[in-house]
Coordinates of C-alpha atoms in Angstrom, one line a residue:
M1 CA 118.7 110.7 84.1
T2 CA 116.0 108.2 84.8
S3 CA 115.4 105.0 82.9
P4 CA 112.0 104.2 81.2
D5 CA 111.6 101.4 83.8
S6 CA 112.1 103.7 86.7
D7 CA 109.6 106.2 85.2
G8 CA 107.1 103.3 84.8
L9 CA 107.6 102.4 88.4
L10 CA 107.1 106.0 89.5
A11 CA 103.9 106.2 87.5
E12 CA 102.6 102.9 89.0
Q13 CA 103.5 104.2 92.5
L14 CA 101.6 107.4 91.9
L15 CA 98.5 105.5 90.7
R16 CA 98.7 103.2 93.7
L17 CA 98.9 106.2 96.0
T18 CA 96.0 107.9 94.3
R19 CA 93.8 104.8 94.7
R20 CA 94.9 104.5 98.4
V21 CA 94.0 108.2 99.0
H22 CA 90.6 107.7 97.4
R23 CA 89.9 104.6 99.5
I24 CA 90.9 106.2 102.7
Q25 CA 89.0 109.4 102.0
K26 CA 85.9 107.3 101.1
R27 CA 86.2 105.4 104.4
H28 CA 86.5 108.7 106.3
L29 CA 83.4 110.0 104.5
E30 CA 81.4 106.9 105.2
Q31 CA 82.3 107.1 108.9
R32 CA 80.7 110.5 109.1
D33 CA 77.6 109.1 107.5
L34 CA 76.9 112.2 105.3
G35 CA 75.4 110.2 102.5
I36 CA 77.6 112.0 100.0
T37 CA 79.5 110.3 97.3
P38 CA 83.1 111.4 96.4
A39 CA 81.7 112.9 93.1
Q40 CA 79.1 114.9 95.0
S41 CA 81.8 116.0 97.5
R42 CA 83.8 117.3 94.6
L43 CA 80.8 119.2 93.2
L44 CA 80.2 120.8 96.7
R45 CA 83.8 121.8 97.0
T46 CA 83.7 123.3 93.5
L47 CA 80.5 125.2 94.3
A48 CA 82.1 126.6 97.5
H49 CA 84.9 128.2 95.5
W50 CA 82.5 130.0 93.1
G51 CA 81.8 133.7 93.8
S52 CA 78.1 133.5 92.8
P53 CA 75.9 130.5 91.9
P54 CA 77.1 128.9 88.6
R55 CA 75.2 127.4 85.8
M56 CA 75.2 123.7 85.3
A57 CA 77.2 124.1 82.2
D58 CA 79.8 126.1 84.2
L59 CA 80.0 123.3 86.7
A60 CA 80.4 120.6 84.0
E61 CA 83.2 122.6 82.4
R62 CA 85.0 123.1 85.7
L63 CA 84.6 119.5 86.8
E64 CA 85.5 118.3 83.3
V65 CA 82.5 116.1 82.9
V66 CA 79.5 116.0 80.6
P67 CA 76.5 118.2 81.6
R68 CA 74.3 115.1 82.2
A69 CA 76.7 114.0 84.9
V70 CA 76.3 117.3 86.7
T71 CA 72.5 117.0 86.5
T72 CA 72.6 113.6 88.2
L73 CA 74.9 114.9 90.9
V74 CA 72.8 118.0 91.5
D75 CA 69.6 115.9 91.6
G76 CA 71.1 113.8 94.4
L77 CA 72.4 116.8 96.3
E78 CA 69.1 118.7 95.9
A79 CA 67.1 115.8 97.1
S80 CA 69.2 115.7 100.3
G81 CA 68.9 119.5 100.8
K82 CA 72.6 120.3 100.1
V83 CA 72.0 122.5 97.0
R84 CA 69.1 124.2 95.3
R85 CA 68.3 125.3 91.8
V86 CA 67.6 129.0 91.6
P87 CA 66.6 131.1 88.6
D88 CA 69.2 133.5 87.1
P89 CA 68.0 137.1 87.9
A90 CA 69.1 138.3 84.5
N91 CA 67.7 135.5 82.4
R92 CA 64.8 133.4 83.7
R93 CA 65.7 130.5 81.3
V94 CA 69.0 130.0 83.1
I95 CA 69.1 127.9 86.3
R96 CA 71.9 128.4 88.7
I97 CA 73.0 126.1 91.5
E98 CA 73.7 127.4 95.0
L99 CA 74.7 125.8 98.3
T100 CA 72.2 125.6 101.1
D101 CA 73.0 126.0 104.8
D102 CA 72.9 122.2 105.0
G103 CA 75.4 122.1 102.1
R104 CA 77.7 124.4 103.9
K105 CA 77.5 122.3 107.0
A106 CA 78.2 119.2 105.0
L107 CA 81.3 121.0 103.5
G108 CA 82.7 121.5 106.9
E109 CA 82.3 117.8 107.6
L110 CA 83.8 116.9 104.3
R111 CA 86.8 119.1 105.1
A112 CA 87.2 117.4 108.4
A113 CA 87.0 114.0 106.8
R114 CA 89.7 115.0 104.2
R115 CA 92.0 116.3 107.0
S116 CA 91.7 113.2 109.0
A117 CA 92.3 111.1 105.9
A118 CA 95.4 113.2 105.1
E119 CA 96.7 112.8 108.6
E120 CA 96.3 109.0 108.3
I121 CA 98.1 108.9 104.9
L122 CA 100.9 111.2 106.0
A123 CA 101.4 109.7 109.5
P124 CA 104.6 107.7 108.5
L125 CA 106.3 110.9 107.3
T126 CA 108.5 113.3 109.4
D127 CA 107.9 117.0 109.1
E128 CA 110.9 117.3 106.8
Q129 CA 109.6 114.5 104.6
R130 CA 106.2 116.2 104.4
E131 CA 107.8 119.5 103.4
A132 CA 109.9 117.7 100.7
L133 CA 106.8 115.9 99.5
G134 CA 104.8 119.1 99.3
G135 CA 107.5 120.7 97.2
L136 CA 107.7 117.7 94.8
L137 CA 104.0 117.6 94.5
N138 CA 103.8 121.3 93.7
T139 CA 106.4 120.7 90.9
L140 CA 104.4 117.9 89.5
I141 CA 101.1 119.8 89.7
D142 CA 102.5 122.9 88.1
G143 CA 104.5 121.0 85.5
A144 CA 108.0 121.8 84.3
P145 CA 108.4 124.8 82.0
V146 CA 108.5 123.8 78.4
R147 CA 111.9 124.5 76.8
S148 CA 112.0 125.5 73.2
C149 CA 114.9 124.2 71.1

């Protein structure tokens, strides 16, 4: 059984680790000089996992942000040639967002930056520790099953 103090310490450690991960990833992105913010990076990754170009509202829902935030992100990515707005073939009033070739190339660079950041963060761990950490993180991500009384 853990005490409330130890749970608070764990929560603080997780927050500190999250901030460290963001800082290191941001540095690795800046070193590659892609001109892409972390939020734009997240939008590009989300687009890459979509089967067909999504609507802005779909992106906002998936990213858990307001539609206006997606509009701002898409505006910046469109200006740099990473995405484009295309009309929906079934409904001309609907605009969909698709990756361009330049956007796909940027995604490759983003993945490489994330890998190098992960290597830096995980460098102090042995293979066994990495495996254990992966298992623990999966448990935390998936959540414990809720037991009914």
